[in-house]
């Protein structure tokens, strides 16, 4: 059974194929009469809406559940939920806090499981990020990405995805907020040429994509004040953007904390591609599901 728990669960060829399917306008209705069970342990706007729409566009019916109703590991173990939902859906998606929960859900499942964000990874976001870069530059070859901010779930999946498609990945984080060795190994294992830049300016110099995310993620709200102080120098503003390449675009997975990790001028400015990027969440969700329940099972 094929799952997508981190983006390198796809080979480079498979990832390119998913991107190709994501751009196709008339995919076969591979979920005709079937369900897609989507479980959320954390809030979501883009992921829930885009996954539900993708299931519908493939002919299926989304069944979305919040964890208040389901109780992963409190009302019922993650493995048993995998066994249960396999009986209702041809695919399962889940957004969880601890990554082991999605691994255990997948262990119990007899249908493909998609990680809709865990504390470690956000692979469905990385798909939309790559698609947006492809649209901006025509191809991924020769593109360089500078990630500035917290080395979080979004950053890790983005870095691993860049490795798989041969895109240079530079990163600059405040001291203490960088990737751990396990994540660095994962990035390098995927083929990423990771450049640990000396400061945000060095990361952004000449880069084609400037990417940032919230300084505190869901579940880290209690660290807001200390993180806001630690990350102040890593804010993406027009001055930092001016160091990027002439064709540079700005990306953010959203939701943004406006005025923290990026200024309004950048989020709403001419280089920003945040809204096409958000819309690409639906197209890549459709491409991914089409691949997982059809080609990925052959
Ligand atoms: N980018 C993203 O995953 O957004 P949501 O948290 O709104 O789903
Ligand atoms: N890093 C953020 C991403 C939200 C889509 C979080 O985990 O909250």
PDB file of C-alpha atoms and ligand atoms in Angstrom:
ATOM      1  CA  UNK A   1       0.000   0.000   0.000  1.00  0.00           C
ATOM      2  CA  UNK A   2       1.307   3.437  -0.945  1.00  0.00           C
ATOM      3  CA  UNK A   3       0.921   6.279   1.546  1.00  0.00           C
ATOM      4  CA  UNK A   4       2.088   9.907   1.544  1.00  0.00           C
ATOM      5  CA  UNK A   5       3.360  10.595   5.057  1.00  0.00           C
ATOM      6  CA  UNK A   6       6.318  12.702   3.863  1.00  0.00           C
ATOM      7  CA  UNK A   7       6.969  13.904   0.323  1.00  0.00           C
ATOM      8  CA  UNK A   8       9.834  11.426  -0.203  1.00  0.00           C
ATOM      9  CA  UNK A   9       7.325   8.583  -0.017  1.00  0.00           C
ATOM     10  CA  UNK A  10       7.201   9.455  -3.740  1.00  0.00           C
ATOM     11  CA  UNK A  11      10.204   8.903  -5.969  1.00  0.00           C
ATOM     12  CA  UNK A  12      11.372  11.817  -8.074  1.00  0.00           C
ATOM     13  CA  UNK A  13       9.622  10.357 -11.149  1.00  0.00           C
ATOM     14  CA  UNK A  14       6.411   9.796  -9.214  1.00  0.00           C
ATOM     15  CA  UNK A  15       6.508  13.351  -7.875  1.00  0.00           C
ATOM     16  CA  UNK A  16       6.853  14.717 -11.413  1.00  0.00           C
ATOM     17  CA  UNK A  17       3.944  12.498 -12.491  1.00  0.00           C
ATOM     18  CA  UNK A  18       1.753  13.816  -9.642  1.00  0.00           C
ATOM     19  CA  UNK A  19       2.583  17.379 -10.742  1.00  0.00           C
ATOM     20  CA  UNK A  20       1.654  16.456 -14.305  1.00  0.00           C
ATOM     21  CA  UNK A  21      -1.696  15.015 -13.155  1.00  0.00           C
ATOM     22  CA  UNK A  22      -2.252  18.129 -11.024  1.00  0.00           C
ATOM     23  CA  UNK A  23      -2.126  20.317 -14.130  1.00  0.00           C
ATOM     24  CA  UNK A  24      -4.506  18.055 -16.117  1.00  0.00           C
ATOM     25  CA  UNK A  25      -8.027  19.390 -16.517  1.00  0.00           C
ATOM     26  CA  UNK A  26     -10.025  16.220 -17.151  1.00  0.00           C
ATOM     27  CA  UNK A  27      -8.868  13.425 -14.878  1.00  0.00           C
ATOM     28  CA  UNK A  28     -10.870  10.174 -14.809  1.00  0.00           C
ATOM     29  CA  UNK A  29     -13.361  10.009 -11.927  1.00  0.00           C
ATOM     30  CA  UNK A  30     -11.354   7.402 -10.050  1.00  0.00           C
ATOM     31  CA  UNK A  31     -13.317   7.969  -6.818  1.00  0.00           C
ATOM     32  CA  UNK A  32     -16.735   7.499  -8.450  1.00  0.00           C
ATOM     33  CA  UNK A  33     -19.062   6.269  -5.728  1.00  0.00           C
ATOM     34  CA  UNK A  34     -16.227   6.079  -3.194  1.00  0.00           C
ATOM     35  CA  UNK A  35     -15.401   8.018  -0.031  1.00  0.00           C
ATOM     36  CA  UNK A  36     -12.445  10.071   1.156  1.00  0.00           C
ATOM     37  CA  UNK A  37     -12.255  10.149   4.968  1.00  0.00           C
ATOM     38  CA  UNK A  38     -10.551  13.317   6.264  1.00  0.00           C
ATOM     39  CA  UNK A  39      -9.705  13.614   9.960  1.00  0.00           C
ATOM     40  CA  UNK A  40      -8.503  16.852  11.614  1.00  0.00           C
ATOM     41  CA  UNK A  41      -6.810  17.077  15.013  1.00  0.00           C
ATOM     42  CA  UNK A  42      -5.884  20.758  14.351  1.00  0.00           C
ATOM     43  CA  UNK A  43      -7.678  23.639  12.587  1.00  0.00           C
ATOM     44  CA  UNK A  44      -7.516  23.962   8.790  1.00  0.00           C
ATOM     45  CA  UNK A  45      -8.965  26.175   6.053  1.00  0.00           C
ATOM     46  CA  UNK A  46      -6.969  25.393   2.876  1.00  0.00           C
ATOM     47  CA  UNK A  47      -6.275  21.727   3.497  1.00  0.00           C
ATOM     48  CA  UNK A  48      -9.819  20.758   4.394  1.00  0.00           C
ATOM     49  CA  UNK A  49     -11.461  22.757   1.588  1.00  0.00           C
ATOM     50  CA  UNK A  50      -8.927  21.707  -1.073  1.00  0.00           C
ATOM     51  CA  UNK A  51      -9.031  18.019  -0.138  1.00  0.00           C
ATOM     52  CA  UNK A  52     -12.829  17.961  -0.018  1.00  0.00           C
ATOM     53  CA  UNK A  53     -13.012  19.618  -3.434  1.00  0.00           C
ATOM     54  CA  UNK A  54     -10.417  17.228  -4.859  1.00  0.00           C
ATOM     55  CA  UNK A  55     -12.433  14.221  -3.683  1.00  0.00           C
ATOM     56  CA  UNK A  56     -15.582  15.690  -5.271  1.00  0.00           C
ATOM     57  CA  UNK A  57     -13.794  16.495  -8.551  1.00  0.00           C
ATOM     58  CA  UNK A  58     -12.706  12.839  -8.765  1.00  0.00           C
ATOM     59  CA  UNK A  59     -16.321  11.697  -8.347  1.00  0.00           C
ATOM     60  CA  UNK A  60     -16.117  10.791  -4.650  1.00  0.00           C
ATOM     61  CA  UNK A  61     -17.720  11.913  -1.404  1.00  0.00           C
ATOM     62  CA  UNK A  62     -15.645  13.544   1.357  1.00  0.00           C
ATOM     63  CA  UNK A  63     -16.356  12.570   4.963  1.00  0.00           C
ATOM     64  CA  UNK A  64     -14.684  15.122   7.231  1.00  0.00           C
ATOM     65  CA  UNK A  65     -14.339  14.493  10.952  1.00  0.00           C
ATOM     66  CA  UNK A  66     -12.893  16.660  13.725  1.00  0.00           C
ATOM     67  CA  UNK A  67     -10.914  14.955  16.437  1.00  0.00           C
ATOM     68  CA  UNK A  68     -13.395  16.126  19.086  1.00  0.00           C
ATOM     69  CA  UNK A  69     -15.711  13.459  17.639  1.00  0.00           C
ATOM     70  CA  UNK A  70     -13.109  10.810  16.911  1.00  0.00           C
ATOM     71  CA  UNK A  71     -10.578  11.009  19.756  1.00  0.00           C
ATOM     72  CA  UNK A  72      -7.387   9.584  18.221  1.00  0.00           C
ATOM     73  CA  UNK A  73      -5.684   7.586  21.000  1.00  0.00           C
ATOM     74  CA  UNK A  74      -8.189   8.759  23.599  1.00  0.00           C
ATOM     75  CA  UNK A  75     -11.437   7.234  22.348  1.00  0.00           C
ATOM     76  CA  UNK A  76      -9.817   4.767  19.922  1.00  0.00           C
ATOM     77  CA  UNK A  77      -6.244   3.936  18.917  1.00  0.00           C
ATOM     78  CA  UNK A  78      -4.784   5.322  15.676  1.00  0.00           C
ATOM     79  CA  UNK A  79      -4.260   1.825  14.201  1.00  0.00           C
ATOM     80  CA  UNK A  80      -7.899   0.878  14.838  1.00  0.00           C
ATOM     81  CA  UNK A  81      -9.038   4.117  13.205  1.00  0.00           C
ATOM     82  CA  UNK A  82      -6.986   3.152  10.145  1.00  0.00           C
ATOM     83  CA  UNK A  83      -8.759  -0.229  10.066  1.00  0.00           C
ATOM     84  CA  UNK A  84     -12.141   1.430  10.556  1.00  0.00           C
ATOM     85  CA  UNK A  85     -11.857   4.199   7.951  1.00  0.00           C
ATOM     86  CA  UNK A  86     -10.467   1.761   5.336  1.00  0.00           C
ATOM     87  CA  UNK A  87     -13.979   0.318   5.279  1.00  0.00           C
ATOM     88  CA  UNK A  88     -15.569   3.643   4.352  1.00  0.00           C
ATOM     89  CA  UNK A  89     -13.064   5.417   2.156  1.00  0.00           C
ATOM     90  CA  UNK A  90     -10.796   4.585  -0.765  1.00  0.00           C
ATOM     91  CA  UNK A  91      -8.378   7.074   0.764  1.00  0.00           C
ATOM     92  CA  UNK A  92      -7.798   8.501   4.250  1.00  0.00           C
ATOM     93  CA  UNK A  93      -6.284  11.897   5.098  1.00  0.00           C
ATOM     94  CA  UNK A  94      -5.356  13.059   8.582  1.00  0.00           C
ATOM     95  CA  UNK A  95      -3.911  16.177  10.221  1.00  0.00           C
ATOM     96  CA  UNK A  96      -2.285  15.309  13.539  1.00  0.00           C
ATOM     97  CA  UNK A  97       0.018  16.732  16.174  1.00  0.00           C
ATOM     98  CA  UNK A  98       2.520  13.905  16.762  1.00  0.00           C
ATOM     99  CA  UNK A  99       3.803  12.342  13.523  1.00  0.00           C
ATOM    100  CA  UNK A 100       3.626   8.815  14.992  1.00  0.00           C
ATOM    101  CA  UNK A 101      -0.168   9.065  14.922  1.00  0.00           C
ATOM    102  CA  UNK A 102      -0.265   9.258  11.129  1.00  0.00           C
ATOM    103  CA  UNK A 103       2.279   6.429  10.884  1.00  0.00           C
ATOM    104  CA  UNK A 104       0.122   4.248  13.120  1.00  0.00           C
ATOM    105  CA  UNK A 105      -3.047   5.182  11.240  1.00  0.00           C
ATOM    106  CA  UNK A 106      -1.305   4.080   8.038  1.00  0.00           C
ATOM    107  CA  UNK A 107      -0.120   0.852   9.690  1.00  0.00           C
ATOM    108  CA  UNK A 108      -3.734  -0.128  10.355  1.00  0.00           C
ATOM    109  CA  UNK A 109      -5.089   1.048   7.005  1.00  0.00           C
ATOM    110  CA  UNK A 110      -5.666  -1.026   3.891  1.00  0.00           C
ATOM    111  CA  UNK A 111      -6.136   2.106   1.721  1.00  0.00           C
ATOM    112  CA  UNK A 112      -3.690   4.964   0.991  1.00  0.00           C
ATOM    113  CA  UNK A 113      -3.175   7.433   3.866  1.00  0.00           C
ATOM    114  CA  UNK A 114      -2.193  11.070   3.255  1.00  0.00           C
ATOM    115  CA  UNK A 115      -0.528  13.266   5.882  1.00  0.00           C
ATOM    116  CA  UNK A 116      -2.500  16.523   5.913  1.00  0.00           C
ATOM    117  CA  UNK A 117       0.151  18.079   8.235  1.00  0.00           C
ATOM    118  CA  UNK A 118       1.871  16.712  11.297  1.00  0.00           C
ATOM    119  CA  UNK A 119       4.392  18.353  13.604  1.00  0.00           C
ATOM    120  CA  UNK A 120       7.132  16.958  11.313  1.00  0.00           C
ATOM    121  CA  UNK A 121       5.862  17.272   7.779  1.00  0.00           C
ATOM    122  CA  UNK A 122       3.387  18.931   5.412  1.00  0.00           C
ATOM    123  CA  UNK A 123       3.844  17.032   2.133  1.00  0.00           C
ATOM    124  CA  UNK A 124       0.598  18.162   0.443  1.00  0.00           C
ATOM    125  CA  UNK A 125       1.753  21.766   0.896  1.00  0.00           C
ATOM    126  CA  UNK A 126       5.078  20.957  -0.776  1.00  0.00           C
ATOM    127  CA  UNK A 127       3.217  19.691  -3.860  1.00  0.00           C
ATOM    128  CA  UNK A 128       1.447  23.040  -4.262  1.00  0.00           C
ATOM    129  CA  UNK A 129       4.718  24.880  -3.636  1.00  0.00           C
ATOM    130  CA  UNK A 130       6.438  23.022  -6.495  1.00  0.00           C
ATOM    131  CA  UNK A 131       3.479  23.524  -8.831  1.00  0.00           C
ATOM    132  CA  UNK A 132       3.529  27.277  -8.150  1.00  0.00           C
ATOM    133  CA  UNK A 133       7.260  27.424  -8.929  1.00  0.00           C
ATOM    134  CA  UNK A 134       6.717  25.488 -12.140  1.00  0.00           C
ATOM    135  CA  UNK A 135       4.020  27.956 -13.198  1.00  0.00           C
ATOM    136  CA  UNK A 136       6.216  30.944 -12.359  1.00  0.00           C
ATOM    137  CA  UNK A 137       9.407  29.753 -14.077  1.00  0.00           C
ATOM    138  CA  UNK A 138       8.167  27.252 -16.659  1.00  0.00           C
ATOM    139  CA  UNK A 139      10.423  24.539 -15.249  1.00  0.00           C
ATOM    140  CA  UNK A 140      12.032  23.609 -11.951  1.00  0.00           C
ATOM    141  CA  UNK A 141      15.539  23.188 -13.359  1.00  0.00           C
ATOM    142  CA  UNK A 142      17.895  25.903 -12.157  1.00  0.00           C
ATOM    143  CA  UNK A 143      15.496  27.333  -9.561  1.00  0.00           C
ATOM    144  CA  UNK A 144      16.857  28.268  -6.112  1.00  0.00           C
ATOM    145  CA  UNK A 145      14.690  28.501  -2.995  1.00  0.00           C
ATOM    146  CA  UNK A 146      15.537  30.511   0.134  1.00  0.00           C
ATOM    147  CA  UNK A 147      13.535  29.530   3.205  1.00  0.00           C
ATOM    148  CA  UNK A 148      13.761  32.166   5.928  1.00  0.00           C
ATOM    149  CA  UNK A 149      12.296  31.530   9.383  1.00  0.00           C
ATOM    150  CA  UNK A 150      11.342  28.526  11.479  1.00  0.00           C
ATOM    151  CA  UNK A 151      12.654  25.121  10.366  1.00  0.00           C
ATOM    152  CA  UNK A 152       9.207  23.599  10.848  1.00  0.00           C
ATOM    153  CA  UNK A 153       6.997  21.008   9.146  1.00  0.00           C
ATOM    154  CA  UNK A 154       6.453  23.185   6.051  1.00  0.00           C
ATOM    155  CA  UNK A 155      10.177  23.932   5.727  1.00  0.00           C
ATOM    156  CA  UNK A 156      11.116  20.279   6.033  1.00  0.00           C
ATOM    157  CA  UNK A 157       8.715  19.018   3.382  1.00  0.00           C
ATOM    158  CA  UNK A 158       9.679  21.911   1.096  1.00  0.00           C
ATOM    159  CA  UNK A 159      13.374  21.083   1.507  1.00  0.00           C
ATOM    160  CA  UNK A 160      12.841  17.372   0.884  1.00  0.00           C
ATOM    161  CA  UNK A 161      10.699  18.181  -2.170  1.00  0.00           C
ATOM    162  CA  UNK A 162      13.406  20.491  -3.526  1.00  0.00           C
ATOM    163  CA  UNK A 163      15.901  17.657  -3.113  1.00  0.00           C
ATOM    164  CA  UNK A 164      13.700  15.258  -5.078  1.00  0.00           C
ATOM    165  CA  UNK A 165      13.385  17.624  -8.042  1.00  0.00           C
ATOM    166  CA  UNK A 166      16.934  19.024  -7.959  1.00  0.00           C
ATOM    167  CA  UNK A 167      16.089  22.532  -6.747  1.00  0.00           C
ATOM    168  CA  UNK A 168      18.697  24.300  -4.597  1.00  0.00           C
ATOM    169  CA  UNK A 169      17.442  24.797  -1.032  1.00  0.00           C
ATOM    170  CA  UNK A 170      18.959  27.486   1.171  1.00  0.00           C
ATOM    171  CA  UNK A 171      17.772  28.017   4.692  1.00  0.00           C
ATOM    172  CA  UNK A 172      18.318  30.638   7.372  1.00  0.00           C
ATOM    173  CA  UNK A 173      16.860  30.279  10.869  1.00  0.00           C
ATOM    174  CA  UNK A 174      17.539  32.006  14.191  1.00  0.00           C
ATOM    175  CA  UNK A 175      19.923  30.078  16.476  1.00  0.00           C
ATOM    176  CA  UNK A 176      18.063  27.229  18.158  1.00  0.00           C
ATOM    177  CA  UNK A 177      15.317  27.066  15.530  1.00  0.00           C
ATOM    178  CA  UNK A 178      17.142  25.173  12.782  1.00  0.00           C
ATOM    179  CA  UNK A 179      16.647  21.630  11.481  1.00  0.00           C
ATOM    180  CA  UNK A 180      17.715  18.791  13.761  1.00  0.00           C
ATOM    181  CA  UNK A 181      20.146  16.178  12.448  1.00  0.00           C
ATOM    182  CA  UNK A 182      17.325  13.728  11.641  1.00  0.00           C
ATOM    183  CA  UNK A 183      15.619  16.283   9.407  1.00  0.00           C
ATOM    184  CA  UNK A 184      18.914  17.293   7.773  1.00  0.00           C
ATOM    185  CA  UNK A 185      19.604  13.615   7.018  1.00  0.00           C
ATOM    186  CA  UNK A 186      16.125  13.340   5.504  1.00  0.00           C
ATOM    187  CA  UNK A 187      16.715  16.391   3.312  1.00  0.00           C
ATOM    188  CA  UNK A 188      20.116  15.187   2.153  1.00  0.00           C
ATOM    189  CA  UNK A 189      18.797  11.647   1.679  1.00  0.00           C
ATOM    190  CA  UNK A 190      16.259  13.054  -0.789  1.00  0.00           C
ATOM    191  CA  UNK A 191      19.129  14.606  -2.723  1.00  0.00           C
ATOM    192  CA  UNK A 192      18.871  18.153  -1.384  1.00  0.00           C
ATOM    193  CA  UNK A 193      21.924  20.323  -1.651  1.00  0.00           C
ATOM    194  CA  UNK A 194      21.059  22.123   1.608  1.00  0.00           C
ATOM    195  CA  UNK A 195      22.808  25.460   2.049  1.00  0.00           C
ATOM    196  CA  UNK A 196      22.755  26.575   5.699  1.00  0.00           C
ATOM    197  CA  UNK A 197      23.100  30.304   5.073  1.00  0.00           C
ATOM    198  CA  UNK A 198      24.741  32.755   7.439  1.00  0.00           C
ATOM    199  CA  UNK A 199      21.751  35.039   8.015  1.00  0.00           C
ATOM    200  CA  UNK A 200      18.578  35.807   6.032  1.00  0.00           C
ATOM    201  CA  UNK A 201      20.369  38.184   3.639  1.00  0.00           C
ATOM    202  CA  UNK A 202      22.862  35.515   2.592  1.00  0.00           C
ATOM    203  CA  UNK A 203      20.031  33.023   2.058  1.00  0.00           C
ATOM    204  CA  UNK A 204      18.013  35.399  -0.121  1.00  0.00           C
ATOM    205  CA  UNK A 205      20.899  36.846  -2.211  1.00  0.00           C
ATOM    206  CA  UNK A 206      20.038  36.001  -5.825  1.00  0.00           C
ATOM    207  CA  UNK A 207      17.384  33.409  -4.883  1.00  0.00           C
ATOM    208  CA  UNK A 208      14.397  32.810  -7.181  1.00  0.00           C
ATOM    209  CA  UNK A 209      11.936  31.935  -4.429  1.00  0.00           C
ATOM    210  CA  UNK A 210      11.742  33.539  -1.001  1.00  0.00           C
ATOM    211  CA  UNK A 211       9.613  31.402   1.309  1.00  0.00           C
ATOM    212  CA  UNK A 212       8.569  31.894   4.904  1.00  0.00           C
ATOM    213  CA  UNK A 213       6.010  30.522   7.357  1.00  0.00           C
ATOM    214  CA  UNK A 214       4.623  31.483  10.759  1.00  0.00           C
ATOM    215  CA  UNK A 215       7.149  31.928  13.556  1.00  0.00           C
ATOM    216  CA  UNK A 216       4.979  29.839  15.863  1.00  0.00           C
ATOM    217  CA  UNK A 217       2.993  26.884  14.537  1.00  0.00           C
ATOM    218  CA  UNK A 218      -0.283  25.405  15.706  1.00  0.00           C
ATOM    219  CA  UNK A 219       0.336  24.138  19.238  1.00  0.00           C
ATOM    220  CA  UNK A 220       3.187  26.613  19.895  1.00  0.00           C
ATOM    221  CA  UNK A 221       1.011  29.627  20.712  1.00  0.00           C
ATOM    222  CA  UNK A 222       2.419  29.774  24.292  1.00  0.00           C
ATOM    223  CA  UNK A 223       5.873  30.506  22.779  1.00  0.00           C
ATOM    224  CA  UNK A 224       4.576  33.472  20.775  1.00  0.00           C
ATOM    225  CA  UNK A 225       6.386  36.229  22.682  1.00  0.00           C
ATOM    226  CA  UNK A 226       9.822  34.585  22.880  1.00  0.00           C
ATOM    227  CA  UNK A 227       9.635  33.457  19.266  1.00  0.00           C
ATOM    228  CA  UNK A 228       8.533  36.879  18.027  1.00  0.00           C
ATOM    229  CA  UNK A 229      11.636  38.346  19.645  1.00  0.00           C
ATOM    230  CA  UNK A 230      13.967  35.611  18.383  1.00  0.00           C
ATOM    231  CA  UNK A 231      12.698  35.803  14.785  1.00  0.00           C
ATOM    232  CA  UNK A 232      12.506  39.614  14.373  1.00  0.00           C
ATOM    233  CA  UNK A 233      15.578  39.748  12.120  1.00  0.00           C
ATOM    234  CA  UNK A 234      14.066  37.036   9.888  1.00  0.00           C
ATOM    235  CA  UNK A 235      11.050  39.098   8.797  1.00  0.00           C
ATOM    236  CA  UNK A 236      10.630  39.191   5.013  1.00  0.00           C
ATOM    237  CA  UNK A 237      10.199  42.825   3.992  1.00  0.00           C
ATOM    238  CA  UNK A 238      10.815  44.749   0.789  1.00  0.00           C
ATOM    239  CA  UNK A 239      14.462  45.335   1.709  1.00  0.00           C
ATOM    240  CA  UNK A 240      15.104  41.609   2.055  1.00  0.00           C
ATOM    241  CA  UNK A 241      13.096  40.841  -1.118  1.00  0.00           C
ATOM    242  CA  UNK A 242      15.220  43.354  -3.061  1.00  0.00           C
ATOM    243  CA  UNK A 243      18.239  41.044  -2.609  1.00  0.00           C
ATOM    244  CA  UNK A 244      16.505  38.176  -4.446  1.00  0.00           C
ATOM    245  CA  UNK A 245      16.873  37.524  -8.181  1.00  0.00           C
ATOM    246  CA  UNK A 246      15.105  39.731 -10.714  1.00  0.00           C
ATOM    247  CA  UNK A 247      12.517  37.046 -11.433  1.00  0.00           C
ATOM    248  CA  UNK A 248      12.021  36.187  -7.733  1.00  0.00           C
ATOM    249  CA  UNK A 249       8.639  35.273  -6.295  1.00  0.00           C
ATOM    250  CA  UNK A 250       7.452  35.217  -2.683  1.00  0.00           C
ATOM    251  CA  UNK A 251       5.666  32.153  -1.273  1.00  0.00           C
ATOM    252  CA  UNK A 252       3.987  31.400   2.058  1.00  0.00           C
ATOM    253  CA  UNK A 253       1.889  28.332   2.886  1.00  0.00           C
ATOM    254  CA  UNK A 254      -0.615  30.533   4.800  1.00  0.00           C
ATOM    255  CA  UNK A 255      -2.189  31.417   7.136  1.00  0.00           C
ATOM    256  CA  UNK A 256       0.193  34.343   7.594  1.00  0.00           C
ATOM    257  CA  UNK A 257       0.688  36.343  10.738  1.00  0.00           C
ATOM    258  CA  UNK A 258       0.800  39.654   8.875  1.00  0.00           C
ATOM    259  CA  UNK A 259       3.505  41.966  10.147  1.00  0.00           C
ATOM    260  CA  UNK A 260       5.413  39.112  11.820  1.00  0.00           C
ATOM    261  CA  UNK A 261       7.168  36.808   9.351  1.00  0.00           C
ATOM    262  CA  UNK A 262       6.256  38.983   6.340  1.00  0.00           C
ATOM    263  CA  UNK A 263       5.084  42.543   5.853  1.00  0.00           C
ATOM    264  CA  UNK A 264       1.840  43.447   4.087  1.00  0.00           C
ATOM    265  CA  UNK A 265       3.946  45.046   1.334  1.00  0.00           C
ATOM    266  CA  UNK A 266       5.510  41.671   0.557  1.00  0.00           C
ATOM    267  CA  UNK A 267       2.390  39.517   1.060  1.00  0.00           C
ATOM    268  CA  UNK A 268       0.339  41.810  -1.193  1.00  0.00           C
ATOM    269  CA  UNK A 269       3.204  42.962  -3.422  1.00  0.00           C
ATOM    270  CA  UNK A 270       3.942  42.256  -7.081  1.00  0.00           C
ATOM    271  CA  UNK A 271       6.242  39.308  -6.388  1.00  0.00           C
ATOM    272  CA  UNK A 272       3.787  37.519  -4.135  1.00  0.00           C
ATOM    273  CA  UNK A 273       2.239  34.302  -5.506  1.00  0.00           C
ATOM    274  CA  UNK A 274       0.480  33.324  -2.280  1.00  0.00           C
ATOM    275  CA  UNK A 275      -3.035  33.140  -3.744  1.00  0.00           C
ATOM    276  CA  UNK A 276      -2.152  31.022  -6.809  1.00  0.00           C
ATOM    277  CA  UNK A 277      -0.134  28.888  -4.380  1.00  0.00           C
ATOM    278  CA  UNK A 278      -3.197  28.445  -2.134  1.00  0.00           C
ATOM    279  CA  UNK A 279      -5.381  27.566  -5.145  1.00  0.00           C
ATOM    280  CA  UNK A 280      -2.800  25.048  -6.275  1.00  0.00           C
ATOM    281  CA  UNK A 281      -3.518  23.148  -3.061  1.00  0.00           C
ATOM    282  CA  UNK A 282      -6.746  21.926  -4.708  1.00  0.00           C
ATOM    283  CA  UNK A 283      -5.133  21.053  -8.039  1.00  0.00           C
ATOM    284  CA  UNK A 284      -2.288  19.149  -6.409  1.00  0.00           C
ATOM    285  CA  UNK A 285      -4.668  17.394  -3.995  1.00  0.00           C
ATOM    286  CA  UNK A 286      -6.625  16.175  -7.037  1.00  0.00           C
ATOM    287  CA  UNK A 287      -3.451  15.079  -8.836  1.00  0.00           C
ATOM    288  CA  UNK A 288      -2.162  13.306  -5.745  1.00  0.00           C
ATOM    289  CA  UNK A 289      -5.401  11.441  -5.021  1.00  0.00           C
ATOM    290  CA  UNK A 290      -5.756  10.443  -8.667  1.00  0.00           C
ATOM    291  CA  UNK A 291      -2.238   8.988  -8.563  1.00  0.00           C
ATOM    292  CA  UNK A 292      -2.577   7.304  -5.160  1.00  0.00           C
ATOM    293  CA  UNK A 293      -5.842   5.456  -5.808  1.00  0.00           C
ATOM    294  CA  UNK A 294      -5.026   4.535  -9.401  1.00  0.00           C
ATOM    295  CA  UNK A 295      -1.458   4.538 -10.760  1.00  0.00           C
ATOM    296  CA  UNK A 296       0.130   4.187  -7.318  1.00  0.00           C
ATOM    297  CA  UNK A 297      -1.707   0.907  -6.731  1.00  0.00           C
ATOM    298  CA  UNK A 298      -0.790  -0.733 -10.046  1.00  0.00           C
TER     299      UNK A 298
HETATM  300  N1  LIG B   1      -1.412  25.843   4.374  1.00  0.00           N
HETATM  301  C1  LIG B   1      -2.318  25.115   5.069  1.00  0.00           C
HETATM  302  O1  LIG B   1      -2.159  23.911   5.274  1.00  0.00           O
HETATM  303  O2  LIG B   1      -3.403  25.824   5.478  1.00  0.00           O
HETATM  304  P1  LIG B   1      -4.529  25.316   6.482  1.00  0.00           P
HETATM  305  O3  LIG B   1      -3.868  25.123   7.822  1.00  0.00           O
HETATM  306  O4  LIG B   1      -5.568  26.395   6.490  1.00  0.00           O
HETATM  307  O5  LIG B   1      -5.071  24.013   5.983  1.00  0.00           O
HETATM  308  N1  LIG B   2       3.801  25.516  10.298  1.00  0.00           N
HETATM  309  C1  LIG B   2       2.382  25.790  10.354  1.00  0.00           C
HETATM  310  C2  LIG B   2       1.759  25.511   9.033  1.00  0.00           C
HETATM  311  C3  LIG B   2       0.290  25.795   8.942  1.00  0.00           C
HETATM  312  C4  LIG B   2      -0.277  25.421   7.604  1.00  0.00           C
HETATM  313  C5  LIG B   2       1.729  24.982  11.459  1.00  0.00           C
HETATM  314  O1  LIG B   2       2.089  23.809  11.622  1.00  0.00           O
HETATM  315  O2  LIG B   2       0.883  25.518  12.165  1.00  0.00           O
END
